[in-house]
Every structure is written in structure tokens, then in C-alpha cells.
Coordinates of C-alpha atoms in Angstrom, one line a residue:
Chain A
X1 CA -17.7 -28.2 43.8
X2 CA -13.7 -28.7 43.8
X3 CA -14.4 -29.6 39.8
X4 CA -16.0 -26.4 39.6
X5 CA -13.3 -24.6 41.1
X6 CA -10.7 -25.5 39.7
X7 CA -9.8 -22.6 37.3
X8 CA -10.1 -23.3 33.5
X9 CA -6.3 -22.8 32.4
X10 CA -7.0 -20.9 29.4
X11 CA -9.5 -18.1 31.3
X12 CA -7.5 -15.4 31.3
X13 CA -7.3 -15.8 27.5
X14 CA -10.4 -13.2 27.3
X15 CA -8.5 -11.1 29.4
X16 CA -4.7 -10.9 27.4
X17 CA -6.8 -10.7 23.7
X18 CA -8.7 -8.0 25.4
X19 CA -5.8 -6.0 26.1
X20 CA -3.7 -6.8 23.3
X21 CA -7.1 -5.6 21.0
X22 CA -7.1 -2.0 22.8
X23 CA -4.4 -0.3 21.4
X24 CA -5.7 -1.5 17.5
X25 CA -9.3 -0.4 18.0
X26 CA -8.3 2.8 19.9
X27 CA -5.8 3.6 16.9
X28 CA -8.9 2.2 14.3
X29 CA -11.0 5.1 16.2
X30 CA -8.9 7.8 17.3
X31 CA -7.2 8.2 14.0
X32 CA -10.2 10.0 12.0
X33 CA -11.8 11.5 15.2
X34 CA -8.2 12.6 15.7
X35 CA -8.2 14.6 12.0
X36 CA -12.1 15.3 11.9
X37 CA -11.1 17.5 15.7
X38 CA -7.9 19.1 14.5
X39 CA -9.5 20.4 11.1
X40 CA -12.6 22.0 13.4
X41 CA -11.2 25.2 13.3
X42 CA -10.5 24.7 9.4
X43 CA -14.0 23.7 8.7
X44 CA -15.2 27.0 10.9
X45 CA -13.5 29.4 9.0
X46 CA -13.7 28.7 5.6
X47 CA -17.2 26.3 5.5
X48 CA -17.5 24.4 2.3
X49 CA -15.1 26.7 0.9
X50 CA -12.2 24.4 1.9
X51 CA -13.5 21.5 0.0
X52 CA -15.0 23.9 -3.2
X53 CA -12.4 26.5 -3.4
X54 CA -9.1 26.6 -5.4
X55 CA -7.4 29.3 -3.8
X56 CA -4.7 28.2 -0.8
X57 CA -2.2 31.0 0.4
X58 CA -2.1 29.7 4.3
X59 CA -0.4 33.4 4.3
X60 CA -3.9 35.3 3.9
X61 CA -5.0 32.6 5.6
X62 CA -7.4 31.1 2.7
X63 CA -7.5 27.4 2.2
X64 CA -9.7 25.6 -0.6
X65 CA -8.1 22.8 -1.1
X66 CA -10.5 22.2 -4.8
X67 CA -6.8 22.5 -7.1
X68 CA -5.3 19.7 -4.8
X69 CA -8.2 17.2 -4.5
X70 CA -8.4 18.0 -8.8
X71 CA -4.7 17.0 -8.9
X72 CA -5.5 13.9 -6.8
X73 CA -8.2 12.7 -9.1
X74 CA -5.9 13.6 -12.7
X75 CA -3.4 12.3 -11.2
X76 CA -5.1 9.1 -10.5
X77 CA -7.5 8.8 -13.1
X78 CA -4.1 9.2 -15.7
X79 CA -2.6 6.1 -13.8
X80 CA -5.9 4.2 -13.8
X81 CA -6.8 5.1 -17.7
X82 CA -3.0 3.6 -18.2
X83 CA -2.3 0.9 -16.0
X84 CA -6.5 -0.9 -16.1
X85 CA -6.5 -2.1 -20.0
X86 CA -2.5 -3.0 -19.5
X87 CA -3.0 -5.0 -16.7
X88 CA -5.8 -6.4 -16.9
X89 CA -5.1 -7.9 -20.5
X90 CA -1.6 -9.1 -18.7
X91 CA -3.7 -11.7 -16.3
X92 CA -5.9 -12.6 -18.7
X93 CA -2.9 -13.7 -20.9
X94 CA -1.9 -15.3 -18.0
X95 CA -4.6 -17.0 -17.2
X96 CA -5.8 -18.2 -20.1
X97 CA -2.1 -19.0 -22.2
X98 CA 0.2 -19.9 -19.0
X99 CA -0.7 -22.8 -17.1
X100 CA 1.0 -24.7 -13.7
X101 CA 4.9 -23.5 -13.5
X102 CA 5.1 -21.2 -15.7
X103 CA 2.9 -19.1 -14.5
X104 CA 3.7 -19.6 -10.8
X105 CA 6.6 -17.9 -12.1
X106 CA 5.0 -14.7 -13.9
X107 CA 2.8 -14.7 -10.8
X108 CA 6.1 -14.6 -8.7
X109 CA 7.5 -11.3 -11.1
X110 CA 4.2 -9.3 -10.8
X111 CA 4.3 -9.9 -6.9
X112 CA 7.7 -9.0 -6.4
X113 CA 7.6 -5.8 -8.8
X114 CA 4.2 -5.2 -6.8
X115 CA 6.7 -5.6 -3.8
X116 CA 8.8 -2.4 -5.2
X117 CA 9.2 0.6 -3.0
X118 CA 7.2 3.2 -4.5
X119 CA 10.1 5.4 -3.2
X120 CA 12.7 3.6 -6.4
X121 CA 9.5 4.2 -8.7
X122 CA 10.0 8.1 -7.4
X123 CA 14.0 7.6 -8.5
X124 CA 13.2 6.5 -11.6
X125 CA 10.6 9.5 -12.4
X126 CA 13.3 12.0 -11.1
X127 CA 16.1 10.6 -13.0
X128 CA 14.7 9.5 -16.1
X129 CA 10.8 9.4 -16.8
X130 CA 10.3 13.5 -16.2
X131 CA 13.2 14.1 -18.5
X132 CA 11.3 11.8 -21.2
X133 CA 8.2 13.7 -20.7
X134 CA 9.8 17.2 -20.9
X135 CA 11.2 16.1 -24.6
X136 CA 8.0 14.5 -25.5
X137 CA 5.5 17.4 -24.8
X138 CA 8.5 19.7 -26.4
X139 CA 5.5 20.9 -28.8
X140 CA 3.4 22.2 -26.1
X141 CA 6.0 23.7 -24.6
X142 CA 5.8 22.5 -20.9
X143 CA 7.7 24.3 -18.2
X144 CA 9.6 21.5 -16.7
X145 CA 9.5 17.1 -16.3
X146 CA 7.4 18.1 -13.6
X147 CA 4.0 17.4 -14.0
X148 CA 0.7 15.6 -12.6
X149 CA 0.7 13.9 -15.8
X150 CA 4.4 12.6 -15.5
X151 CA 2.5 11.8 -12.0
X152 CA 0.0 9.9 -13.1
X153 CA 2.1 7.7 -15.8
X154 CA 4.6 7.3 -13.3
X155 CA 1.6 6.1 -10.7
X156 CA 0.6 3.6 -13.7
X157 CA 4.0 1.8 -13.5
X158 CA 3.5 1.9 -10.1
X159 CA 0.4 -0.1 -9.7
X160 CA 0.3 -2.0 -12.8
X161 CA 1.7 -4.9 -11.2
X162 CA -0.1 -4.6 -8.4
X163 CA -3.7 -4.4 -10.5
X164 CA -2.4 -7.4 -12.6
X165 CA -1.7 -9.5 -9.8
X166 CA -5.7 -9.2 -8.2
X167 CA -6.8 -9.4 -11.7
X168 CA -5.1 -12.5 -11.7
X169 CA -5.7 -13.7 -7.8
X170 CA -9.7 -12.9 -9.0
X171 CA -9.2 -15.4 -12.1
X172 CA -7.1 -17.7 -10.1
X173 CA -9.9 -18.2 -7.5
X174 CA -13.3 -18.1 -9.6
X175 CA -15.0 -20.7 -10.9
X176 CA -13.6 -23.2 -13.3
X177 CA -16.5 -24.9 -14.8
X178 CA -19.4 -22.8 -16.7
X179 CA -15.6 -22.1 -18.9
X180 CA -15.2 -25.7 -19.4
X181 CA -19.3 -26.0 -19.9
X182 CA -18.8 -23.0 -22.3
X183 CA -15.8 -24.9 -24.2
X184 CA -17.5 -28.5 -24.2
X185 CA -20.6 -26.7 -25.7
X186 CA -18.6 -26.1 -28.7
X187 CA -17.3 -22.4 -28.3
X188 CA -13.8 -21.0 -29.1
X189 CA -11.2 -19.7 -26.5
X190 CA -11.9 -16.3 -27.4
X191 CA -15.5 -16.6 -27.3
X192 CA -15.4 -18.6 -23.6
X193 CA -13.1 -16.0 -21.9
X194 CA -16.1 -13.2 -23.2
X195 CA -18.7 -14.9 -23.0
X196 CA -18.3 -16.3 -19.8
X197 CA -14.7 -16.2 -17.7
X198 CA -14.5 -12.1 -17.3
X199 CA -18.4 -11.6 -17.3
X200 CA -18.3 -14.6 -14.7
X201 CA -15.3 -12.4 -13.2
X202 CA -16.1 -8.9 -13.7
X203 CA -17.5 -7.7 -10.1
X204 CA -13.7 -8.9 -9.2
X205 CA -12.0 -7.2 -11.7
X206 CA -13.6 -3.6 -11.4
X207 CA -12.8 -4.8 -7.4
X208 CA -8.6 -4.9 -8.6
X209 CA -9.3 -1.8 -10.2
X210 CA -10.9 0.2 -7.6
X211 CA -8.2 -1.5 -5.4
X212 CA -5.8 -0.3 -7.4
X213 CA -7.1 3.5 -7.5
X214 CA -7.2 3.6 -3.7
X215 CA -3.3 2.5 -4.1
X216 CA -2.5 5.3 -6.8
X217 CA -5.2 7.9 -4.8
X218 CA -3.0 7.5 -1.1
X219 CA 0.6 7.7 -3.0
X220 CA 2.4 10.4 -1.0
X221 CA 7.0 9.7 -2.3
X222 CA 6.7 8.7 -5.6
X223 CA 3.7 11.5 -6.6
X224 CA 6.1 13.6 -3.8
X225 CA 8.7 13.2 -6.7
X226 CA 7.8 14.2 -10.0
X227 CA 4.3 16.7 -9.5
X228 CA 6.0 19.5 -9.4
X229 CA 4.5 20.3 -5.7
X230 CA 3.2 24.1 -7.7
X231 CA 0.2 25.3 -6.0
X232 CA -3.2 26.1 -6.9
X233 CA -3.5 25.3 -10.7
X234 CA -6.5 26.3 -12.5
X235 CA -9.5 23.7 -13.2
X236 CA -8.7 22.8 -16.5
X237 CA -7.2 20.2 -18.9
X238 CA -3.8 21.9 -20.6
X239 CA -3.1 22.0 -15.9
X240 CA -2.0 18.2 -16.5
X241 CA 0.9 18.7 -18.9
X242 CA 2.0 21.9 -16.0
X243 CA 3.7 21.4 -12.4
X244 CA 0.6 20.8 -9.9
X245 CA 0.1 20.0 -6.0
X246 CA -1.8 17.1 -5.1
X247 CA -3.8 15.9 -1.5
X248 CA -0.9 13.4 -0.5
X249 CA 2.2 15.9 -1.7
X250 CA 1.1 18.5 -0.2
X251 CA 0.7 16.4 3.5
X252 CA 3.7 15.4 2.9
X253 CA 5.7 18.5 2.0
X254 CA 7.0 20.8 3.9
X255 CA 3.9 23.3 5.0
X256 CA 3.2 20.7 8.0
X257 CA 6.2 21.7 9.8
X258 CA 5.8 26.1 8.8
X259 CA 2.0 25.0 9.8
X260 CA 3.2 23.5 13.2
X261 CA 2.8 27.4 15.1
X262 CA -0.6 28.1 13.2
X263 CA -3.2 26.6 14.6
X264 CA -5.5 27.4 11.9
X265 CA -3.4 26.6 9.0
X266 CA -2.1 23.2 10.8
X267 CA -6.2 22.1 11.4
X268 CA -6.2 23.7 7.4
X269 CA -4.0 20.5 6.8
X270 CA -6.1 18.2 9.1
X271 CA -8.8 18.7 6.6
X272 CA -6.7 17.9 3.8
X273 CA -6.4 14.6 5.6
X274 CA -9.6 14.5 6.3
X275 CA -10.2 14.7 2.5
X276 CA -8.1 12.1 1.6
X277 CA -9.2 10.0 3.7
X278 CA -12.4 10.0 2.6
X279 CA -11.8 9.8 -0.6
X280 CA -10.0 6.6 0.1
X281 CA -12.3 4.9 1.8
X282 CA -15.2 5.7 -0.1
X283 CA -12.7 3.6 -2.8
X284 CA -12.4 0.9 -1.0
X285 CA -15.6 0.6 0.8
X286 CA -16.9 0.0 -3.6
X287 CA -13.8 -1.9 -4.1
X288 CA -15.2 -4.7 -0.7
X289 CA -18.6 -4.4 -2.4
X290 CA -17.7 -5.2 -5.7
X291 CA -15.8 -7.5 -3.9
X292 CA -19.0 -9.5 -2.3
X293 CA -17.7 -8.6 0.5
X294 CA -20.7 -7.0 2.2
X295 CA -20.5 -4.3 4.3
Chain B
X1 CA -15.7 -15.5 -44.6
X2 CA -18.1 -19.1 -43.4
X3 CA -19.1 -18.3 -40.3
X4 CA -16.7 -20.9 -38.3
X5 CA -13.8 -18.7 -40.9
X6 CA -15.1 -16.0 -39.5
X7 CA -14.7 -17.3 -35.5
X8 CA -11.5 -18.7 -36.3
X9 CA -10.5 -14.9 -37.8
X10 CA -11.9 -13.2 -34.3
X11 CA -10.0 -15.3 -31.9
X12 CA -7.0 -14.8 -33.5
X13 CA -7.3 -10.7 -32.7
X14 CA -9.0 -11.0 -29.6
X15 CA -5.7 -12.9 -28.6
X16 CA -3.7 -10.6 -30.4
X17 CA -5.3 -7.7 -28.8
X18 CA -5.0 -9.6 -25.7
X19 CA -1.0 -10.4 -26.3
X20 CA -0.3 -6.7 -27.3
X21 CA -1.5 -5.8 -23.8
X22 CA 0.6 -8.0 -22.1
X23 CA 3.4 -6.9 -24.1
X24 CA 3.1 -3.5 -23.6
X25 CA 2.1 -4.3 -19.6
X26 CA 6.1 -6.0 -19.6
X27 CA 7.7 -2.7 -20.8
X28 CA 8.2 -0.5 -18.0
X29 CA 8.4 -3.5 -16.0
X30 CA 11.4 -4.1 -17.8
X31 CA 12.2 -0.4 -17.5
X32 CA 11.8 -0.3 -14.1
X33 CA 13.9 -3.7 -13.4
X34 CA 16.2 -3.6 -15.8
X35 CA 17.3 0.0 -14.8
X36 CA 17.5 -0.4 -11.1
X37 CA 19.9 -3.7 -11.8
X38 CA 21.9 -2.4 -14.2
X39 CA 22.8 1.3 -12.6
X40 CA 22.7 0.3 -9.2
X41 CA 24.7 -3.2 -9.4
X42 CA 28.2 -1.8 -9.9
X43 CA 28.6 -0.3 -6.7
X44 CA 26.4 -2.4 -4.8
X45 CA 29.5 -4.6 -2.6
X46 CA 30.2 -5.5 1.0
X47 CA 32.2 -2.3 1.3
X48 CA 28.8 -0.3 0.0
X49 CA 26.9 -1.9 2.9
X50 CA 29.3 -2.1 6.3
X51 CA 30.4 2.0 5.3
X52 CA 29.3 4.9 6.9
X53 CA 28.2 7.9 4.9
X54 CA 30.6 10.2 4.6
X55 CA 30.3 13.8 2.5
X56 CA 26.8 14.1 2.0
X57 CA 25.8 10.8 0.5
X58 CA 28.7 11.4 -2.1
X59 CA 31.6 8.7 -0.4
X60 CA 30.9 5.7 1.4
X61 CA 27.9 3.7 2.1
X62 CA 25.1 2.8 3.3
X63 CA 25.9 1.3 7.0
X64 CA 23.9 3.8 8.8
X65 CA 20.3 3.9 7.1
X66 CA 20.4 0.0 7.2
X67 CA 20.9 -0.2 11.1
X68 CA 18.4 2.6 11.5
X69 CA 15.4 0.7 8.9
X70 CA 16.4 -2.8 10.8
X71 CA 15.8 -0.8 14.0
X72 CA 12.7 0.7 12.6
X73 CA 11.2 -2.4 11.4
X74 CA 12.3 -4.8 14.6
X75 CA 9.8 -2.0 16.3
X76 CA 7.7 -2.0 14.1
X77 CA 7.4 -5.9 14.6
X78 CA 7.9 -6.2 17.8
X79 CA 4.7 -4.1 18.6
X80 CA 2.5 -5.6 16.0
X81 CA 2.9 -9.5 16.4
X82 CA 1.1 -9.3 19.8
X83 CA -1.5 -6.6 18.8
X84 CA -2.5 -8.6 15.5
X85 CA -2.4 -11.9 17.2
X86 CA -4.8 -10.4 19.6
X87 CA -7.1 -8.7 17.3
X88 CA -7.9 -12.0 15.1
X89 CA -7.7 -13.8 18.1
X90 CA -11.1 -11.9 19.0
X91 CA -12.1 -11.6 15.4
X92 CA -11.1 -14.9 14.4
X93 CA -12.0 -17.0 17.6
X94 CA -13.5 -15.9 20.8
X95 CA -16.6 -13.6 18.8
X96 CA -19.6 -15.8 18.1
X97 CA -19.1 -17.8 14.3
X98 CA -21.4 -15.7 11.8
X99 CA -21.9 -13.0 14.4
X100 CA -21.1 -8.7 14.4
X101 CA -17.5 -8.8 15.5
X102 CA -16.5 -10.5 12.7
X103 CA -18.3 -9.3 9.7
X104 CA -17.1 -5.5 10.8
X105 CA -13.8 -6.6 12.3
X106 CA -13.0 -7.8 8.7
X107 CA -14.5 -5.4 6.8
X108 CA -12.7 -3.0 9.3
X109 CA -9.6 -4.7 8.8
X110 CA -9.6 -4.6 4.6
X111 CA -9.8 -0.6 5.3
X112 CA -7.4 0.0 7.5
X113 CA -5.1 -2.2 4.9
X114 CA -6.1 0.1 2.0
X115 CA -5.8 3.4 4.0
X116 CA -2.7 5.8 2.6
X117 CA 0.2 5.7 3.9
X118 CA 0.7 9.2 4.6
X119 CA -1.9 9.1 7.4
X120 CA -0.6 7.1 9.8
X121 CA 2.6 9.3 9.6
X122 CA 0.5 12.5 10.5
X123 CA -1.7 10.9 13.1
X124 CA 1.6 9.4 15.0
X125 CA 3.4 12.6 14.6
X126 CA 0.1 14.6 15.8
X127 CA 0.5 12.4 18.5
X128 CA 3.5 11.0 19.8
X129 CA 5.5 13.3 18.6
X130 CA 3.7 16.7 19.4
X131 CA 1.9 15.9 21.8
X132 CA 3.1 14.0 24.3
X133 CA 6.5 15.5 23.1
X134 CA 9.5 12.4 22.0
X135 CA 10.0 14.6 19.1
X136 CA 11.3 12.5 15.9
X137 CA 12.0 8.7 17.6
X138 CA 12.9 5.5 16.1
X139 CA 9.6 3.5 18.4
X140 CA 7.4 7.1 16.6
X141 CA 8.7 5.1 13.9
X142 CA 8.2 1.4 14.2
X143 CA 5.3 2.5 15.8
X144 CA 3.2 4.2 12.3
X145 CA 5.1 0.8 10.8
X146 CA 3.5 -0.8 13.4
X147 CA 0.2 0.5 12.0
X148 CA 0.5 0.0 9.1
X149 CA 1.6 -4.1 9.0
X150 CA -1.4 -4.9 11.6
X151 CA -3.9 -5.5 8.9
X152 CA -1.9 -7.8 6.6
X153 CA -0.6 -9.8 10.0
X154 CA -4.2 -9.9 11.1
X155 CA -5.5 -11.2 7.8
X156 CA -2.7 -13.7 8.4
X157 CA -3.6 -15.1 11.4
X158 CA -7.3 -14.7 10.9
X159 CA -6.7 -17.3 7.7
X160 CA -4.8 -20.1 9.3
X161 CA -7.8 -19.9 12.1
X162 CA -10.6 -19.9 9.6
X163 CA -8.4 -23.1 7.8
X164 CA -8.6 -25.4 11.2
X165 CA -9.2 -28.5 10.6
X166 CA -12.7 -29.3 11.6
X167 CA -12.5 -32.6 12.8
X168 CA -10.0 -30.9 15.8
X169 CA -12.6 -28.1 17.1
X170 CA -15.2 -31.7 17.0
X171 CA -12.6 -33.6 19.1
X172 CA -11.9 -30.6 21.2
X173 CA -15.4 -30.0 22.0
X174 CA -15.9 -33.8 22.5
X175 CA -13.5 -33.7 25.1
X176 CA -15.8 -30.9 27.0
X177 CA -13.4 -28.2 26.6
X178 CA -14.0 -25.1 27.4
X179 CA -14.6 -22.5 24.4
X180 CA -11.8 -20.5 25.4
X181 CA -10.0 -23.9 26.3
X182 CA -10.4 -25.0 22.7
X183 CA -8.9 -21.9 21.4
X184 CA -5.1 -22.1 23.3
X185 CA -5.7 -25.7 22.6
X186 CA -6.4 -26.3 19.2
X187 CA -6.2 -22.9 17.3
X188 CA -3.8 -21.2 19.6
X189 CA -1.1 -23.0 17.8
X190 CA -2.0 -23.0 14.5
X191 CA -1.9 -18.8 14.6
X192 CA 1.4 -19.2 14.9
X193 CA 2.8 -19.3 11.3
X194 CA 0.6 -17.2 9.9
X195 CA 2.3 -14.8 12.7
X196 CA 5.7 -15.1 10.6
X197 CA 4.1 -15.5 7.3
X198 CA 1.9 -12.5 8.0
X199 CA 5.0 -10.2 10.0
X200 CA 7.1 -11.2 7.0
X201 CA 4.1 -9.6 4.0
X202 CA 3.7 -6.5 6.2
X203 CA 7.3 -6.2 6.8
X204 CA 8.6 -6.3 3.6
X205 CA 6.0 -3.3 2.7
X206 CA 6.8 -1.7 5.7
X207 CA 10.7 -2.1 4.7
X208 CA 10.6 0.6 1.8
X209 CA 7.9 3.0 3.2
X210 CA 8.6 6.2 3.5
X211 CA 5.4 8.2 4.2
X212 CA 4.9 6.8 7.7
X213 CA 8.0 7.7 9.0
X214 CA 9.5 11.0 7.0
X215 CA 7.5 13.2 9.6
X216 CA 8.1 10.9 12.9
X217 CA 11.5 9.0 13.2
X218 CA 13.7 9.6 10.2
X219 CA 16.5 12.2 9.5
X220 CA 19.2 12.3 6.9
X221 CA 22.7 12.5 8.2
X222 CA 24.0 12.2 11.9
X223 CA 22.2 9.8 13.5
X224 CA 23.6 6.7 15.6
X225 CA 22.5 3.5 17.4
X226 CA 20.0 6.0 19.0
X227 CA 20.7 6.1 23.3
X228 CA 17.3 6.5 24.3
X229 CA 13.9 7.4 23.3
X230 CA 12.9 10.5 23.7
X231 CA 14.5 12.7 20.4
X232 CA 16.5 9.8 18.9
X233 CA 15.8 9.9 15.3
X234 CA 17.7 7.2 13.6
X235 CA 19.2 7.4 9.4
X236 CA 16.6 4.9 7.2
X237 CA 17.1 3.4 3.5
X238 CA 14.0 5.0 2.3
X239 CA 14.1 7.9 3.4
X240 CA 17.9 8.0 2.2
X241 CA 16.9 7.2 -0.9
X242 CA 13.7 10.0 -1.4
X243 CA 16.3 13.1 -0.1
X244 CA 19.0 12.7 -2.1
X245 CA 16.7 11.9 -5.4
X246 CA 15.3 15.7 -4.7
X247 CA 18.7 17.2 -3.4
X248 CA 21.9 15.9 -4.6
X249 CA 23.1 16.3 -8.3
X250 CA 27.2 15.1 -7.8
X251 CA 27.6 12.2 -10.0
X252 CA 29.1 10.3 -7.2
X253 CA 26.0 10.4 -5.5
X254 CA 24.0 9.5 -7.7
X255 CA 25.3 5.9 -8.4
X256 CA 25.1 5.5 -4.7
X257 CA 21.7 6.6 -5.0
X258 CA 21.0 3.5 -7.4
X259 CA 22.5 0.6 -5.6
X260 CA 20.4 2.3 -2.1
X261 CA 17.3 1.5 -4.9
X262 CA 18.3 -2.0 -5.5
X263 CA 19.4 -2.8 -2.1
X264 CA 15.6 -1.3 -0.9
X265 CA 14.1 -3.7 -3.5
X266 CA 16.3 -6.9 -2.5
X267 CA 15.3 -6.9 1.1
X268 CA 11.9 -6.5 0.2
X269 CA 11.9 -8.9 -2.5
X270 CA 12.9 -11.1 -0.6
X271 CA 10.7 -10.6 2.7
X272 CA 7.6 -11.2 0.0
X273 CA 9.0 -14.0 -2.1
X274 CA 9.6 -16.3 0.9
X275 CA 6.2 -15.6 2.2
X276 CA 5.3 -15.9 -1.7
X277 CA 2.6 -19.5 -1.1
X278 CA 0.9 -17.7 1.6
X279 CA -0.4 -14.6 -0.4
X280 CA -1.4 -17.3 -3.0
X281 CA -3.5 -18.9 -0.1
X282 CA -4.9 -15.8 1.4
X283 CA -6.5 -14.4 -1.3
X284 CA -8.5 -17.5 -1.6
X285 CA -10.7 -15.9 1.5
X286 CA -9.8 -12.5 0.9
X287 CA -10.6 -11.0 -2.4
X288 CA -8.5 -8.4 -2.8
X289 CA -5.8 -9.1 0.1

């Protein structure tokens, strides 16, 4: 009886842990719900045109996000198309030719670059890249150096080290035995690489690409500085070399302050947040599935 | 061509292409680091770090911005660490092994980790700044950054829990410890190092983030050390660069922006290089971390 009554010194742990868990749990649930709730008036006002419509004139209460979705898709696809081959090539080269200390040095360098803040990339974009792009595109007579293409190229530079280091992680943690066996069977190093190592790591590498894509989709600051922030660009290929708008550059811009006094306008911006959240969720979800963590 | 010769040539070709890709990948990286160093290093001296900005960014240094960034980071750390520890305790120690809480919890963390940071800023702006009437405040900005750091820190602690030696757990169970007692006696002491390194990793990212603090905490000039919570914005290094990059065309300002950028890169890299070995270990159990 006396033993049974003696308090377990660790018993309050559950209580403390539950209290500490409350804040993150509430936040994780409240964030998407708040965006949804705040965006309801806009969905009611505009219906599916909110996603499919390409006209955004807030004074006329017309809210269509299609050209911003187009902008986000264009910018991040350009980024991934440029960064994926180079990043994967870099990771595979490092993996197959640099062992031990040298490999770790390169890895640390990639980590370092992956940690460069996006505003610094934005600064490089403003000060240098957009001038170069303007000069490069002279034959096409662009309006300015700020364009979806410039933003895409800048994002490519930004996600390149992230992609390379993620891909390197995948290769590093892959099972080395099949490759050894293949070498033992007389396959050359490149044959081993292309018919054993890479197919074995393919899912992980795709996951790395998707995670890098997710980072490009959600980037605000670097894109904001060089994308031009021009609403309602038409959904066609030639818009790529013109100033455009993405979901994030719209959400990071001054319209948030303009919308403070207008609940429908605010609601439409919250709908953009919902769309961005959904795109990001989808990408991450796919990436996690590919990485072998089945949700 | 003999088959053997063919395979040899093919090998050369394959690696040639790979190295070409690698070399091309190095070009933008050299551009980034080279530019920031070349343009930022000349102006980065003690005076720049210790004097406050004047003349709208064309004179003086960034002392105020450094102070503001440190306030935001310290706030984020204080808010994030206990929550991360508690979350990790539930997901990694108290919930039954292999159960639903663990699976859902870890996925949730990975998904939060990949969330666009502007969304944290918007959420905190709606709740703290507007609904609760805080206005722009260092506390709100710290909260937004804490949200961003939480998954990173929690996953680092979880990793420590996961690598607890089985012998220690068996020994504790053999002594007749309750589950909670096993956690406090065996697992919790392991958590601290994960908490510290995970927090550093998170802070390295948070230090350079602009989007979460854009609407919640920062102004460009005119904020000193905050003397309250409501309507008490701060200056911050990333926001300083963000505004200067858009608006300031004065040549004296340009040199100062580059030095600020270099400073920000240095802060971030110091924090992340400090925990580089952990980052390597973390990956083993968190693909895509």
C-alpha cells in the first residue's frame, strides 16, 4: 500500500509533454483551417473561377488566380528543369569519384551554399542577373530584365545546392553491395552506375527533385525581387520573357496591406494562400511517398 | 570497334558528360559566393558592425539590424525549444512504438518542414498582428520563425531518441521503471544535444528568412530596443537587404548592402557548419530532411 502510494517522480511528464504539444498541434491544425475559413467569401463570390479565371482586378472585384498559378508553375518548372540535370550530375560525380575527406569537403560546401538566405539570391538577381538577362534577350525585345524567366533562372541557382546535397544524401545512404557485386561481375564503373546504382536510387533521387521543386514553389523573396510583379500576364509561352506574377510574389506584396480594409479582397488573397498550401502539400506528399515513407 | 573498346569509350563518354554537368553546376555557385565575397568584404569591418544605420542606408553600419535579428532569433529559440521537446517526447517516446501517432506525427513534421515560409508570416499576421491586435511586434515575428524552426528541431530530437541504445532501455525496463520513468531517466538526457543542434540548424535557416517576418515584425528604420510587446517592431538584417535591394540606388548604399549580405551569409554558415556532422546523421532516418 505504501509503495503503491509513493508518487512516480516521472508521472507529470505526460502532463508537461501534453502542454508543450498543445501549441504546435493547435498551430498545425489552425493554419490551414484559418486560411480556408478566411477564403470562404471569395470562393462564394467567384466560385471555381477563382482558380480558373485569369483576370485579377481587385477594384472591380474580379479575382482569378490562373495567371499567378501559371507564373508559379512556370518559374518553378524552369528552375527544376535547369537545376535537376546539373544538381544530379554534381551529386553523382561527387559520389562516384570523391571519397572520404574530399567528398565531405564538397558536401560541406554544398551545405553552406544551400544555407545562403534567399534574400541574398534576390540581391544577386536585382544587381546582376536581371541586367544579364535583359542583354541576353535583346533580340526578343523584352520590356525589362524582370521576367518569369529571370525568376526561374535565379531559383535554379538557388535550389541547385539543395538538390545536389539531397541527391548526395540519397546516394550516400544507398546500399553499396549491389554495386560491388556488379563490379565483381566485370561491369565497368559507368555500367555499374547506370544499370545498378542509379536505378536503385531512382525513387530517392526523384524525391530529392520533388523536395527541391517544393522549395522553388514556395520561395517568396528571391522571386519577388526579379519577377516584375505584373498582374494578368496571358497564359502563353511568350509571357515567360515578360514581367509576371506568382502566387508567392502576390502574397508577399503590398496588396496584403491594401486588402486590410476590404474583406472580399482579403478573402481572395487568403484563397491564394489556400491554393499555394494545396500545391505545396501535394508536392511534399508525392516526395515523401517516393522517399519510401508511405503516408 | 571491339566490344571491349566500345565499353571503354562509352565509359569515358558517360563520365565526361557527368563531369561536364558538375562543372556547369559549379559556375553559378562560384558566381554566388564570389560576388558576395568580392563586393561585401571591403566594407565589412568592425565599424560597420557597431554603428547604427544613418542616411536611409547610405551611411553608418547595421548595428540596429544585427540587434533586431538577434532578438528575433532568441525569441524564436525560446518559443520553439520547449514545444519541439514536448512534440518529440510524444511522437518519439510516449506514444506506442510503431503506432499511429508516430507515423502521422513524423509525416506531419516533414510536411510542415516543406511549407512555404510566407504562409507562416500570413498566418501570424492574421492571428497576432490583426486579430489579437499586437501590431508589428518582435514577439509575433519570433513566433513565426519558431513555427518555421519547429519541424527541424523536433526531427533532430526524434533522431536522438531513435538512436537510444537498446541495452539501456532493457536495463531500465529490468529495473521495473514505468514507461514515463524510462523516458526521463534514459531518453530525456539524450534529448538535449539533439535540441541544441536541431535548434542551431533551425536558427541557421531562420536567420536569413524574410517572408515570415515581413508582415509581422520588421520595419526599415526607426526601431530601437523594444520596450514592450505590442506595436514594438524591430529592424532585421534580411529585411534591410530586401528593402535596400528594391529602393536604394545610391552607390554608397550598394557597398553596404553587399556587406550586409555577406554578414548574413556568414551568420547562417557559422550556425549550419557547427552542426554539419549531425545533418549527415539525421539523413539516415529522414530521407529528404
